[in-house]
Amino acid sequence: MSLLNQLFNRGVLGAKCKTCLNLVISRIKLLQNKRDVQLKLMRKEIAQFLLAGQEAIARIRVEHVIREQNIWAAYEILEMFCQFVLARVPILESQRDCPLELREAVASIIFAAPRCSDLPDMLQIRNLFAAKYGKEFISAASELRPDTSVNRTIIEKLSVSMPPAEVKLKVLKDIAREFNVEWDSSNTEAEFTKKREDLLDGPKQIAVGTALSRSHSRLETPQYSPPNVAHSVTPTTAKQGIQGLASNFSSSDANKTEQSLKDRDVRTCNGDVENQMRPQSSDVLERARAAIAAAERASAAARAAAALVNVNFSSWKPNEVKS
């Protein structure tokens, strides 16, 4: 490129940059005046909500107030940077790389351009800087790489994250003090300091607890107590009842009971709560073993009672029954 073309392009770049910077500065002043009026109305509405006891609505509205205040502060810094760059446009034209004293201002304008929709002229300035310094310089400032010099206050004020609870509480107290509202902030402080629980784990825990309770209720078996042989019964009926009880609690039935309980435990564990019920499988087996042990004890008691009845039956006389 000839020297004449370089001088011509340099003059065109400087003229466009100055025009866009002047437009941005004038637009920022208009937006700040408009935003001042809006902020006063919003703060007044929040004071009315606090006076009416509607703190929940005030806590929501205060986030918008903080957002507008942050944008107002960011615009004020951007206006200062634009004026700083406007006064040094000839220096930008004369040097190939961005000067160190202008690096923070230029990088901050590049970073804020896509985040300030009310200032479309800043995108034009960003494109001019991209043509001057290359896309790599623009990407470094936009992505906040370590070698960039974007102003930290600009980054903080243009952030879209939710403001901290301390900041919201401070703004609410300032609004109440500004409009002379007697407001007790204890409820709001408790709401801000309350820990939020993850609601996604709630239904899962309830479902697991319900499934475990159902499985435990299924696996619970009635406790059998040995028959009371102290009552006066005839040897024939006592022997028949004890033999039937002993047959019900034989060792083969005990094995079948254990196998059925294990099969039922396997079917339960293969359900929808298989992964959650693995830690409780040992408890289920313990309950099954306890039920089997109770059945064996009842069977042993039945056999002992049968032996006792046999002894009494051998010494029984028909004359005693008639008398």
PDB file of C-alpha atoms in Angstrom:
ATOM      1  CA  MET A   1       0.000   0.000   0.000  1.00  0.00           C
ATOM      2  CA  SER A   2       1.365   3.379  -0.935  1.00  0.00           C
ATOM      3  CA  LEU A   3       2.017   6.156   1.504  1.00  0.00           C
ATOM      4  CA  LEU A   4      -0.853   8.165   0.027  1.00  0.00           C
ATOM      5  CA  ASN A   5      -3.333   5.348   0.660  1.00  0.00           C
ATOM      6  CA  GLN A   6      -2.076   4.940   4.209  1.00  0.00           C
ATOM      7  CA  LEU A   7      -2.569   8.624   4.905  1.00  0.00           C
ATOM      8  CA  PHE A   8      -6.028   8.554   3.305  1.00  0.00           C
ATOM      9  CA  ASN A   9      -7.183   5.523   5.282  1.00  0.00           C
ATOM     10  CA  ARG A  10      -5.706   6.970   8.430  1.00  0.00           C
ATOM     11  CA  GLY A  11      -7.710  10.146   8.000  1.00  0.00           C
ATOM     12  CA  VAL A  12     -10.921   8.233   7.293  1.00  0.00           C
ATOM     13  CA  LEU A  13     -10.416   6.036  10.394  1.00  0.00           C
ATOM     14  CA  GLY A  14      -9.826   9.044  12.611  1.00  0.00           C
ATOM     15  CA  ALA A  15     -12.873  10.900  11.296  1.00  0.00           C
ATOM     16  CA  LYS A  16     -15.196   7.927  11.764  1.00  0.00           C
ATOM     17  CA  CYS A  17     -13.845   7.247  15.223  1.00  0.00           C
ATOM     18  CA  LYS A  18     -14.357  10.848  16.319  1.00  0.00           C
ATOM     19  CA  THR A  19     -17.907  10.911  14.964  1.00  0.00           C
ATOM     20  CA  CYS A  20     -18.887   7.695  16.730  1.00  0.00           C
ATOM     21  CA  LEU A  21     -17.268   8.766  19.988  1.00  0.00           C
ATOM     22  CA  ASN A  22     -19.144  12.071  19.968  1.00  0.00           C
ATOM     23  CA  LEU A  23     -22.426  10.254  19.324  1.00  0.00           C
ATOM     24  CA  VAL A  24     -21.773   7.837  22.180  1.00  0.00           C
ATOM     25  CA  ILE A  25     -20.962  10.648  24.609  1.00  0.00           C
ATOM     26  CA  SER A  26     -24.107  12.601  23.761  1.00  0.00           C
ATOM     27  CA  ARG A  27     -26.296   9.491  23.917  1.00  0.00           C
ATOM     28  CA  ILE A  28     -24.875   8.496  27.307  1.00  0.00           C
ATOM     29  CA  LYS A  29     -25.820  11.895  28.731  1.00  0.00           C
ATOM     30  CA  LEU A  30     -29.386  11.547  27.478  1.00  0.00           C
ATOM     31  CA  LEU A  31     -29.705   8.019  28.828  1.00  0.00           C
ATOM     32  CA  GLN A  32     -28.348   9.030  32.214  1.00  0.00           C
ATOM     33  CA  ASN A  33     -30.931  11.795  32.565  1.00  0.00           C
ATOM     34  CA  LYS A  34     -33.702   9.394  31.592  1.00  0.00           C
ATOM     35  CA  ARG A  35     -32.401   6.718  33.941  1.00  0.00           C
ATOM     36  CA  ASP A  36     -32.236   9.181  36.840  1.00  0.00           C
ATOM     37  CA  VAL A  37     -35.971   9.836  36.541  1.00  0.00           C
ATOM     38  CA  GLN A  38     -36.753   6.130  36.307  1.00  0.00           C
ATOM     39  CA  LEU A  39     -34.629   5.303  39.341  1.00  0.00           C
ATOM     40  CA  LYS A  40     -36.398   7.908  41.461  1.00  0.00           C
ATOM     41  CA  LEU A  41     -39.802   6.486  40.528  1.00  0.00           C
ATOM     42  CA  MET A  42     -38.680   2.920  41.179  1.00  0.00           C
ATOM     43  CA  ARG A  43     -37.211   3.778  44.571  1.00  0.00           C
ATOM     44  CA  LYS A  44     -40.431   5.564  45.499  1.00  0.00           C
ATOM     45  CA  GLU A  45     -42.500   2.505  44.557  1.00  0.00           C
ATOM     46  CA  ILE A  46     -40.287   0.271  46.688  1.00  0.00           C
ATOM     47  CA  ALA A  47     -40.745   2.650  49.628  1.00  0.00           C
ATOM     48  CA  GLN A  48     -44.516   2.372  49.195  1.00  0.00           C
ATOM     49  CA  PHE A  49     -44.283  -1.425  49.180  1.00  0.00           C
ATOM     50  CA  LEU A  50     -42.250  -1.356  52.381  1.00  0.00           C
ATOM     51  CA  LEU A  51     -44.758   0.990  53.982  1.00  0.00           C
ATOM     52  CA  ALA A  52     -47.629  -1.327  52.998  1.00  0.00           C
ATOM     53  CA  GLY A  53     -45.821  -4.380  54.398  1.00  0.00           C
ATOM     54  CA  GLN A  54     -45.314  -6.029  50.994  1.00  0.00           C
ATOM     55  CA  GLU A  55     -41.687  -6.938  51.538  1.00  0.00           C
ATOM     56  CA  ALA A  56     -41.740  -9.841  49.082  1.00  0.00           C
ATOM     57  CA  ILE A  57     -42.499  -7.504  46.170  1.00  0.00           C
ATOM     58  CA  ALA A  58     -39.932  -5.002  47.415  1.00  0.00           C
ATOM     59  CA  ARG A  59     -37.237  -7.693  47.491  1.00  0.00           C
ATOM     60  CA  ILE A  60     -37.940  -8.474  43.845  1.00  0.00           C
ATOM     61  CA  ARG A  61     -38.111  -4.858  42.679  1.00  0.00           C
ATOM     62  CA  VAL A  62     -34.870  -3.918  44.401  1.00  0.00           C
ATOM     63  CA  GLU A  63     -32.919  -6.206  42.068  1.00  0.00           C
ATOM     64  CA  HIS A  64     -34.072  -4.130  39.099  1.00  0.00           C
ATOM     65  CA  VAL A  65     -33.072  -0.948  40.909  1.00  0.00           C
ATOM     66  CA  ILE A  66     -29.589  -2.331  41.553  1.00  0.00           C
ATOM     67  CA  ARG A  67     -29.302  -3.350  37.916  1.00  0.00           C
ATOM     68  CA  GLU A  68     -30.213   0.148  36.724  1.00  0.00           C
ATOM     69  CA  GLN A  69     -27.791   1.732  39.170  1.00  0.00           C
ATOM     70  CA  ASN A  70     -24.986  -0.513  37.929  1.00  0.00           C
ATOM     71  CA  ILE A  71     -25.690   0.394  34.313  1.00  0.00           C
ATOM     72  CA  TRP A  72     -25.751   4.069  35.237  1.00  0.00           C
ATOM     73  CA  ALA A  73     -22.332   3.749  36.914  1.00  0.00           C
ATOM     74  CA  ALA A  74     -20.933   1.803  33.945  1.00  0.00           C
ATOM     75  CA  TYR A  75     -22.153   4.450  31.502  1.00  0.00           C
ATOM     76  CA  GLU A  76     -20.473   7.133  33.551  1.00  0.00           C
ATOM     77  CA  ILE A  77     -17.122   5.330  33.311  1.00  0.00           C
ATOM     78  CA  LEU A  78     -17.625   4.667  29.592  1.00  0.00           C
ATOM     79  CA  GLU A  79     -18.313   8.342  28.986  1.00  0.00           C
ATOM     80  CA  MET A  80     -15.020   9.200  30.647  1.00  0.00           C
ATOM     81  CA  PHE A  81     -13.167   6.611  28.530  1.00  0.00           C
ATOM     82  CA  CYS A  82     -14.772   7.883  25.321  1.00  0.00           C
ATOM     83  CA  GLN A  83     -13.713  11.429  26.089  1.00  0.00           C
ATOM     84  CA  PHE A  84     -10.217  10.179  26.881  1.00  0.00           C
ATOM     85  CA  VAL A  85      -9.936   8.301  23.563  1.00  0.00           C
ATOM     86  CA  LEU A  86     -11.517  11.176  21.623  1.00  0.00           C
ATOM     87  CA  ALA A  87      -8.798  13.534  22.787  1.00  0.00           C
ATOM     88  CA  ARG A  88      -6.092  11.060  21.693  1.00  0.00           C
ATOM     89  CA  VAL A  89      -7.372   9.858  18.328  1.00  0.00           C
ATOM     90  CA  PRO A  90      -4.302  11.285  16.542  1.00  0.00           C
ATOM     91  CA  ILE A  91      -2.095   9.114  18.768  1.00  0.00           C
ATOM     92  CA  LEU A  92      -4.118   6.023  17.804  1.00  0.00           C
ATOM     93  CA  GLU A  93      -3.701   6.882  14.131  1.00  0.00           C
ATOM     94  CA  SER A  94       0.028   7.456  14.341  1.00  0.00           C
ATOM     95  CA  GLN A  95       0.900   4.177  16.076  1.00  0.00           C
ATOM     96  CA  ARG A  96       0.397   0.684  14.757  1.00  0.00           C
ATOM     97  CA  ASP A  97      -0.232  -0.949  18.143  1.00  0.00           C
ATOM     98  CA  CYS A  98      -2.490   0.316  20.874  1.00  0.00           C
ATOM     99  CA  PRO A  99      -0.575   2.641  23.241  1.00  0.00           C
ATOM    100  CA  LEU A 100      -0.227   1.463  26.830  1.00  0.00           C
ATOM    101  CA  GLU A 101      -1.912   4.568  28.263  1.00  0.00           C
ATOM    102  CA  LEU A 102      -4.967   3.944  26.040  1.00  0.00           C
ATOM    103  CA  ARG A 103      -5.126   0.173  26.390  1.00  0.00           C
ATOM    104  CA  GLU A 104      -7.549   0.173  29.350  1.00  0.00           C
ATOM    105  CA  ALA A 105      -9.940   2.638  27.722  1.00  0.00           C
ATOM    106  CA  VAL A 106      -9.918   0.870  24.349  1.00  0.00           C
ATOM    107  CA  ALA A 107     -10.311  -2.610  25.880  1.00  0.00           C
ATOM    108  CA  SER A 108     -13.171  -1.434  28.119  1.00  0.00           C
ATOM    109  CA  ILE A 109     -15.031   0.064  25.150  1.00  0.00           C
ATOM    110  CA  ILE A 110     -14.572  -3.168  23.180  1.00  0.00           C
ATOM    111  CA  PHE A 111     -15.829  -5.249  26.116  1.00  0.00           C
ATOM    112  CA  ALA A 112     -18.865  -3.040  26.814  1.00  0.00           C
ATOM    113  CA  ALA A 113     -19.969  -2.548  23.189  1.00  0.00           C
ATOM    114  CA  PRO A 114     -22.032  -5.778  22.794  1.00  0.00           C
ATOM    115  CA  ARG A 115     -23.386  -5.452  26.357  1.00  0.00           C
ATOM    116  CA  CYS A 116     -24.825  -1.955  25.946  1.00  0.00           C
ATOM    117  CA  SER A 117     -27.758  -2.262  23.580  1.00  0.00           C
ATOM    118  CA  ASP A 118     -28.694   1.387  24.159  1.00  0.00           C
ATOM    119  CA  LEU A 119     -25.406   2.498  22.578  1.00  0.00           C
ATOM    120  CA  PRO A 120     -25.282   1.084  19.029  1.00  0.00           C
ATOM    121  CA  ASP A 121     -22.522   3.499  18.034  1.00  0.00           C
ATOM    122  CA  MET A 122     -20.128   1.647  20.317  1.00  0.00           C
ATOM    123  CA  LEU A 123     -20.357  -1.348  17.992  1.00  0.00           C
ATOM    124  CA  GLN A 124     -19.117   0.877  15.178  1.00  0.00           C
ATOM    125  CA  ILE A 125     -16.168   1.929  17.331  1.00  0.00           C
ATOM    126  CA  ARG A 126     -15.494  -1.725  18.105  1.00  0.00           C
ATOM    127  CA  ASN A 127     -15.411  -2.545  14.391  1.00  0.00           C
ATOM    128  CA  LEU A 128     -12.989   0.312  13.778  1.00  0.00           C
ATOM    129  CA  PHE A 129     -10.687  -1.006  16.491  1.00  0.00           C
ATOM    130  CA  ALA A 130     -10.952  -4.495  14.973  1.00  0.00           C
ATOM    131  CA  ALA A 131      -9.844  -3.139  11.604  1.00  0.00           C
ATOM    132  CA  LYS A 132      -7.001  -1.282  13.292  1.00  0.00           C
ATOM    133  CA  TYR A 133      -5.645  -3.877  15.761  1.00  0.00           C
ATOM    134  CA  GLY A 134      -6.986  -7.181  14.432  1.00  0.00           C
ATOM    135  CA  LYS A 135      -9.528  -9.754  15.580  1.00  0.00           C
ATOM    136  CA  GLU A 136      -7.175 -11.279  18.132  1.00  0.00           C
ATOM    137  CA  PHE A 137      -7.068  -8.032  20.089  1.00  0.00           C
ATOM    138  CA  ILE A 138     -10.875  -7.831  20.015  1.00  0.00           C
ATOM    139  CA  SER A 139     -11.276 -11.450  21.137  1.00  0.00           C
ATOM    140  CA  ALA A 140      -8.849 -10.991  24.022  1.00  0.00           C
ATOM    141  CA  ALA A 141     -10.797  -8.003  25.343  1.00  0.00           C
ATOM    142  CA  SER A 142     -14.218  -9.607  24.815  1.00  0.00           C
ATOM    143  CA  GLU A 143     -13.249 -12.891  26.491  1.00  0.00           C
ATOM    144  CA  LEU A 144     -11.416 -11.195  29.389  1.00  0.00           C
ATOM    145  CA  ARG A 145      -8.134 -12.948  28.832  1.00  0.00           C
ATOM    146  CA  PRO A 146      -5.370 -12.399  31.401  1.00  0.00           C
ATOM    147  CA  ASP A 147      -3.376 -10.119  29.095  1.00  0.00           C
ATOM    148  CA  THR A 148      -6.246  -7.635  28.654  1.00  0.00           C
ATOM    149  CA  SER A 149      -6.713  -4.398  30.593  1.00  0.00           C
ATOM    150  CA  VAL A 150     -10.504  -4.153  30.855  1.00  0.00           C
ATOM    151  CA  ASN A 151     -11.599  -1.992  33.752  1.00  0.00           C
ATOM    152  CA  ARG A 152     -12.727  -4.152  36.689  1.00  0.00           C
ATOM    153  CA  THR A 153     -15.545  -1.817  37.621  1.00  0.00           C
ATOM    154  CA  ILE A 154     -16.944  -2.094  34.091  1.00  0.00           C
ATOM    155  CA  ILE A 155     -16.860  -5.888  34.361  1.00  0.00           C
ATOM    156  CA  GLU A 156     -18.636  -5.827  37.715  1.00  0.00           C
ATOM    157  CA  LYS A 157     -21.299  -3.288  36.776  1.00  0.00           C
ATOM    158  CA  LEU A 158     -22.182  -4.960  33.476  1.00  0.00           C
ATOM    159  CA  SER A 159     -22.398  -8.427  35.001  1.00  0.00           C
ATOM    160  CA  VAL A 160     -25.758 -10.195  34.649  1.00  0.00           C
ATOM    161  CA  SER A 161     -25.399 -12.230  37.840  1.00  0.00           C
ATOM    162  CA  MET A 162     -27.825 -11.759  40.719  1.00  0.00           C
ATOM    163  CA  PRO A 163     -26.712  -9.116  43.224  1.00  0.00           C
ATOM    164  CA  PRO A 164     -25.618 -10.396  46.648  1.00  0.00           C
ATOM    165  CA  ALA A 165     -28.058 -10.397  49.541  1.00  0.00           C
ATOM    166  CA  GLU A 166     -25.977  -7.837  51.430  1.00  0.00           C
ATOM    167  CA  VAL A 167     -26.241  -5.364  48.556  1.00  0.00           C
ATOM    168  CA  LYS A 168     -30.008  -5.813  48.263  1.00  0.00           C
ATOM    169  CA  LEU A 169     -30.481  -5.337  51.997  1.00  0.00           C
ATOM    170  CA  LYS A 170     -28.317  -2.211  51.962  1.00  0.00           C
ATOM    171  CA  VAL A 171     -30.309  -0.665  49.101  1.00  0.00           C
ATOM    172  CA  LEU A 172     -33.600  -1.440  50.851  1.00  0.00           C
ATOM    173  CA  LYS A 173     -32.371   0.243  54.027  1.00  0.00           C
ATOM    174  CA  ASP A 174     -31.195   3.266  52.037  1.00  0.00           C
ATOM    175  CA  ILE A 175     -34.601   3.569  50.362  1.00  0.00           C
ATOM    176  CA  ALA A 176     -36.418   3.298  53.698  1.00  0.00           C
ATOM    177  CA  ARG A 177     -34.131   5.946  55.177  1.00  0.00           C
ATOM    178  CA  GLU A 178     -34.531   8.224  52.158  1.00  0.00           C
ATOM    179  CA  PHE A 179     -38.342   8.218  52.303  1.00  0.00           C
ATOM    180  CA  ASN A 180     -38.577   8.100  56.137  1.00  0.00           C
ATOM    181  CA  VAL A 181     -40.239   4.690  56.231  1.00  0.00           C
ATOM    182  CA  GLU A 182     -40.234   2.874  59.562  1.00  0.00           C
ATOM    183  CA  TRP A 183     -39.356  -0.596  58.400  1.00  0.00           C
ATOM    184  CA  ASP A 184     -38.285  -3.635  60.404  1.00  0.00           C
ATOM    185  CA  SER A 185     -35.696  -5.459  58.313  1.00  0.00           C
ATOM    186  CA  SER A 186     -35.537  -8.595  60.491  1.00  0.00           C
ATOM    187  CA  ASN A 187     -37.838 -10.630  58.231  1.00  0.00           C
ATOM    188  CA  THR A 188     -35.943  -9.633  55.111  1.00  0.00           C
ATOM    189  CA  GLU A 189     -32.603 -10.409  56.739  1.00  0.00           C
ATOM    190  CA  ALA A 190     -33.886 -13.848  57.746  1.00  0.00           C
ATOM    191  CA  GLU A 191     -35.134 -14.439  54.193  1.00  0.00           C
ATOM    192  CA  PHE A 192     -31.804 -13.435  52.673  1.00  0.00           C
ATOM    193  CA  THR A 193     -29.755 -15.559  55.080  1.00  0.00           C
ATOM    194  CA  LYS A 194     -31.968 -18.642  54.727  1.00  0.00           C
ATOM    195  CA  LYS A 195     -30.284 -21.502  52.927  1.00  0.00           C
ATOM    196  CA  ARG A 196     -31.993 -22.685  49.795  1.00  0.00           C
ATOM    197  CA  GLU A 197     -32.517 -26.441  49.534  1.00  0.00           C
ATOM    198  CA  ASP A 198     -32.242 -28.369  46.321  1.00  0.00           C
ATOM    199  CA  LEU A 199     -35.806 -29.363  45.475  1.00  0.00           C
ATOM    200  CA  LEU A 200     -34.667 -31.944  42.942  1.00  0.00           C
ATOM    201  CA  ASP A 201     -33.611 -34.357  45.690  1.00  0.00           C
ATOM    202  CA  GLY A 202     -36.872 -34.091  47.633  1.00  0.00           C
ATOM    203  CA  PRO A 203     -39.180 -36.305  45.545  1.00  0.00           C
ATOM    204  CA  LYS A 204     -36.436 -38.895  45.140  1.00  0.00           C
ATOM    205  CA  GLN A 205     -35.963 -39.209  48.874  1.00  0.00           C
ATOM    206  CA  ILE A 206     -39.709 -39.471  49.468  1.00  0.00           C
ATOM    207  CA  ALA A 207     -40.056 -42.159  46.819  1.00  0.00           C
ATOM    208  CA  VAL A 208     -37.199 -44.163  48.276  1.00  0.00           C
ATOM    209  CA  GLY A 209     -38.608 -43.900  51.790  1.00  0.00           C
ATOM    210  CA  THR A 210     -42.043 -45.040  50.614  1.00  0.00           C
ATOM    211  CA  ALA A 211     -40.597 -47.992  48.739  1.00  0.00           C
ATOM    212  CA  LEU A 212     -38.513 -49.038  51.724  1.00  0.00           C
ATOM    213  CA  SER A 213     -41.473 -48.823  54.091  1.00  0.00           C
ATOM    214  CA  ARG A 214     -43.546 -50.933  51.718  1.00  0.00           C
ATOM    215  CA  SER A 215     -40.828 -53.543  51.362  1.00  0.00           C
ATOM    216  CA  HIS A 216     -40.344 -53.711  55.125  1.00  0.00           C
ATOM    217  CA  SER A 217     -44.076 -54.083  55.708  1.00  0.00           C
ATOM    218  CA  ARG A 218     -44.179 -56.928  53.204  1.00  0.00           C
ATOM    219  CA  LEU A 219     -41.256 -58.722  54.769  1.00  0.00           C
ATOM    220  CA  GLU A 220     -42.534 -58.439  58.327  1.00  0.00           C
ATOM    221  CA  THR A 221     -43.961 -61.771  59.504  1.00  0.00           C
ATOM    222  CA  PRO A 222     -46.156 -62.330  62.539  1.00  0.00           C
ATOM    223  CA  GLN A 223     -44.394 -63.410  65.687  1.00  0.00           C
ATOM    224  CA  TYR A 224     -45.598 -66.799  66.831  1.00  0.00           C
ATOM    225  CA  SER A 225     -45.821 -67.499  70.528  1.00  0.00           C
ATOM    226  CA  PRO A 226     -45.812 -71.036  71.936  1.00  0.00           C
ATOM    227  CA  PRO A 227     -49.219 -72.425  72.820  1.00  0.00           C
ATOM    228  CA  ASN A 228     -50.368 -72.090  76.389  1.00  0.00           C
ATOM    229  CA  VAL A 229     -50.544 -75.616  77.789  1.00  0.00           C
ATOM    230  CA  ALA A 230     -51.679 -74.523  81.211  1.00  0.00           C
ATOM    231  CA  HIS A 231     -55.340 -74.669  80.177  1.00  0.00           C
ATOM    232  CA  SER A 232     -57.224 -77.889  80.857  1.00  0.00           C
ATOM    233  CA  VAL A 233     -57.848 -79.520  77.495  1.00  0.00           C
ATOM    234  CA  THR A 234     -58.496 -83.060  76.522  1.00  0.00           C
ATOM    235  CA  PRO A 235     -55.466 -85.012  75.391  1.00  0.00           C
ATOM    236  CA  THR A 236     -56.988 -85.795  72.006  1.00  0.00           C
ATOM    237  CA  THR A 237     -57.671 -82.176  70.991  1.00  0.00           C
ATOM    238  CA  ALA A 238     -54.384 -80.966  72.456  1.00  0.00           C
ATOM    239  CA  LYS A 239     -52.434 -83.604  70.605  1.00  0.00           C
ATOM    240  CA  GLN A 240     -54.161 -82.807  67.308  1.00  0.00           C
ATOM    241  CA  GLY A 241     -53.592 -79.061  67.685  1.00  0.00           C
ATOM    242  CA  ILE A 242     -49.957 -79.446  68.638  1.00  0.00           C
ATOM    243  CA  GLN A 243     -49.276 -81.892  65.831  1.00  0.00           C
ATOM    244  CA  GLY A 244     -50.845 -79.445  63.347  1.00  0.00           C
ATOM    245  CA  LEU A 245     -48.781 -76.573  64.756  1.00  0.00           C
ATOM    246  CA  ALA A 246     -45.619 -78.640  64.628  1.00  0.00           C
ATOM    247  CA  SER A 247     -46.321 -79.638  61.049  1.00  0.00           C
ATOM    248  CA  ASN A 248     -46.858 -75.975  60.089  1.00  0.00           C
ATOM    249  CA  PHE A 249     -43.443 -75.030  61.430  1.00  0.00           C
ATOM    250  CA  SER A 250     -41.445 -77.944  60.169  1.00  0.00           C
ATOM    251  CA  SER A 251     -37.949 -77.453  58.928  1.00  0.00           C
ATOM    252  CA  SER A 252     -38.981 -77.798  55.286  1.00  0.00           C
ATOM    253  CA  ASP A 253     -41.538 -75.006  55.659  1.00  0.00           C
ATOM    254  CA  ALA A 254     -38.943 -72.881  57.370  1.00  0.00           C
ATOM    255  CA  ASN A 255     -36.641 -73.356  54.398  1.00  0.00           C
ATOM    256  CA  LYS A 256     -39.492 -72.466  52.042  1.00  0.00           C
ATOM    257  CA  THR A 257     -40.214 -69.357  54.080  1.00  0.00           C
ATOM    258  CA  GLU A 258     -36.580 -68.309  53.899  1.00  0.00           C
ATOM    259  CA  GLN A 259     -36.464 -68.927  50.154  1.00  0.00           C
ATOM    260  CA  SER A 260     -39.712 -67.003  49.556  1.00  0.00           C
ATOM    261  CA  LEU A 261     -38.472 -64.099  51.636  1.00  0.00           C
ATOM    262  CA  LYS A 262     -35.218 -64.012  49.699  1.00  0.00           C
ATOM    263  CA  ASP A 263     -37.101 -64.151  46.380  1.00  0.00           C
ATOM    264  CA  ARG A 264     -39.370 -61.352  47.529  1.00  0.00           C
ATOM    265  CA  ASP A 265     -36.360 -59.303  48.543  1.00  0.00           C
ATOM    266  CA  VAL A 266     -34.805 -59.878  45.107  1.00  0.00           C
ATOM    267  CA  ARG A 267     -38.008 -58.829  43.339  1.00  0.00           C
ATOM    268  CA  THR A 268     -38.232 -55.716  45.465  1.00  0.00           C
ATOM    269  CA  CYS A 269     -34.618 -54.781  44.808  1.00  0.00           C
ATOM    270  CA  ASN A 270     -35.115 -55.232  41.054  1.00  0.00           C
ATOM    271  CA  GLY A 271     -37.791 -52.514  41.014  1.00  0.00           C
ATOM    272  CA  ASP A 272     -37.487 -48.811  40.337  1.00  0.00           C
ATOM    273  CA  VAL A 273     -35.536 -48.209  43.554  1.00  0.00           C
ATOM    274  CA  GLU A 274     -32.860 -50.821  42.963  1.00  0.00           C
ATOM    275  CA  ASN A 275     -29.926 -48.459  43.315  1.00  0.00           C
ATOM    276  CA  GLN A 276     -31.353 -46.684  46.356  1.00  0.00           C
ATOM    277  CA  MET A 277     -32.293 -49.875  48.271  1.00  0.00           C
ATOM    278  CA  ARG A 278     -28.926 -51.596  48.034  1.00  0.00           C
ATOM    279  CA  PRO A 279     -27.677 -50.167  51.339  1.00  0.00           C
ATOM    280  CA  GLN A 280     -30.848 -51.529  53.070  1.00  0.00           C
ATOM    281  CA  SER A 281     -30.609 -55.092  51.658  1.00  0.00           C
ATOM    282  CA  SER A 282     -28.669 -56.261  54.716  1.00  0.00           C
ATOM    283  CA  ASP A 283     -31.469 -54.999  57.001  1.00  0.00           C
ATOM    284  CA  VAL A 284     -34.059 -56.894  54.967  1.00  0.00           C
ATOM    285  CA  LEU A 285     -32.069 -60.119  55.209  1.00  0.00           C
ATOM    286  CA  GLU A 286     -31.685 -59.620  58.945  1.00  0.00           C
ATOM    287  CA  ARG A 287     -35.460 -59.304  59.297  1.00  0.00           C
ATOM    288  CA  ALA A 288     -35.940 -62.466  57.255  1.00  0.00           C
ATOM    289  CA  ARG A 289     -33.455 -64.389  59.390  1.00  0.00           C
ATOM    290  CA  ALA A 290     -35.147 -63.115  62.560  1.00  0.00           C
ATOM    291  CA  ALA A 291     -38.533 -64.322  61.275  1.00  0.00           C
ATOM    292  CA  ILE A 292     -37.101 -67.749  60.435  1.00  0.00           C
ATOM    293  CA  ALA A 293     -35.486 -68.007  63.857  1.00  0.00           C
ATOM    294  CA  ALA A 294     -38.816 -67.133  65.496  1.00  0.00           C
ATOM    295  CA  ALA A 295     -40.533 -69.834  63.447  1.00  0.00           C
ATOM    296  CA  GLU A 296     -37.937 -72.404  64.489  1.00  0.00           C
ATOM    297  CA  ARG A 297     -38.348 -71.446  68.148  1.00  0.00           C
ATOM    298  CA  ALA A 298     -42.112 -71.795  67.830  1.00  0.00           C
ATOM    299  CA  SER A 299     -41.662 -75.215  66.221  1.00  0.00           C
ATOM    300  CA  ALA A 300     -39.358 -76.329  69.047  1.00  0.00           C
ATOM    301  CA  ALA A 301     -41.867 -75.102  71.614  1.00  0.00           C
ATOM    302  CA  ALA A 302     -44.613 -77.003  69.826  1.00  0.00           C
ATOM    303  CA  ARG A 303     -42.578 -80.204  69.908  1.00  0.00           C
ATOM    304  CA  ALA A 304     -41.895 -79.738  73.621  1.00  0.00           C
ATOM    305  CA  ALA A 305     -45.582 -79.189  74.264  1.00  0.00           C
ATOM    306  CA  ALA A 306     -46.415 -82.308  72.256  1.00  0.00           C
ATOM    307  CA  ALA A 307     -43.978 -84.345  74.323  1.00  0.00           C
ATOM    308  CA  LEU A 308     -45.510 -82.972  77.520  1.00  0.00           C
ATOM    309  CA  VAL A 309     -49.009 -83.857  76.343  1.00  0.00           C
ATOM    310  CA  ASN A 310     -47.875 -87.373  75.450  1.00  0.00           C
ATOM    311  CA  VAL A 311     -46.551 -87.819  78.969  1.00  0.00           C
ATOM    312  CA  ASN A 312     -49.793 -86.533  80.461  1.00  0.00           C
ATOM    313  CA  PHE A 313     -51.796 -88.715  78.098  1.00  0.00           C
ATOM    314  CA  SER A 314     -49.988 -91.852  79.248  1.00  0.00           C
ATOM    315  CA  SER A 315     -50.888 -91.114  82.875  1.00  0.00           C
ATOM    316  CA  TRP A 316     -54.458 -90.029  82.118  1.00  0.00           C
ATOM    317  CA  LYS A 317     -57.371 -92.126  83.316  1.00  0.00           C
ATOM    318  CA  PRO A 318     -60.949 -92.015  81.949  1.00  0.00           C
ATOM    319  CA  ASN A 319     -62.428 -91.997  85.472  1.00  0.00           C
ATOM    320  CA  GLU A 320     -60.819 -88.592  86.119  1.00  0.00           C
ATOM    321  CA  VAL A 321     -62.683 -87.037  83.207  1.00  0.00           C
ATOM    322  CA  LYS A 322     -66.034 -88.487  84.315  1.00  0.00           C
ATOM    323  CA  SER A 323     -65.568 -87.184  87.826  1.00  0.00           C
TER     324      SER A 323
END
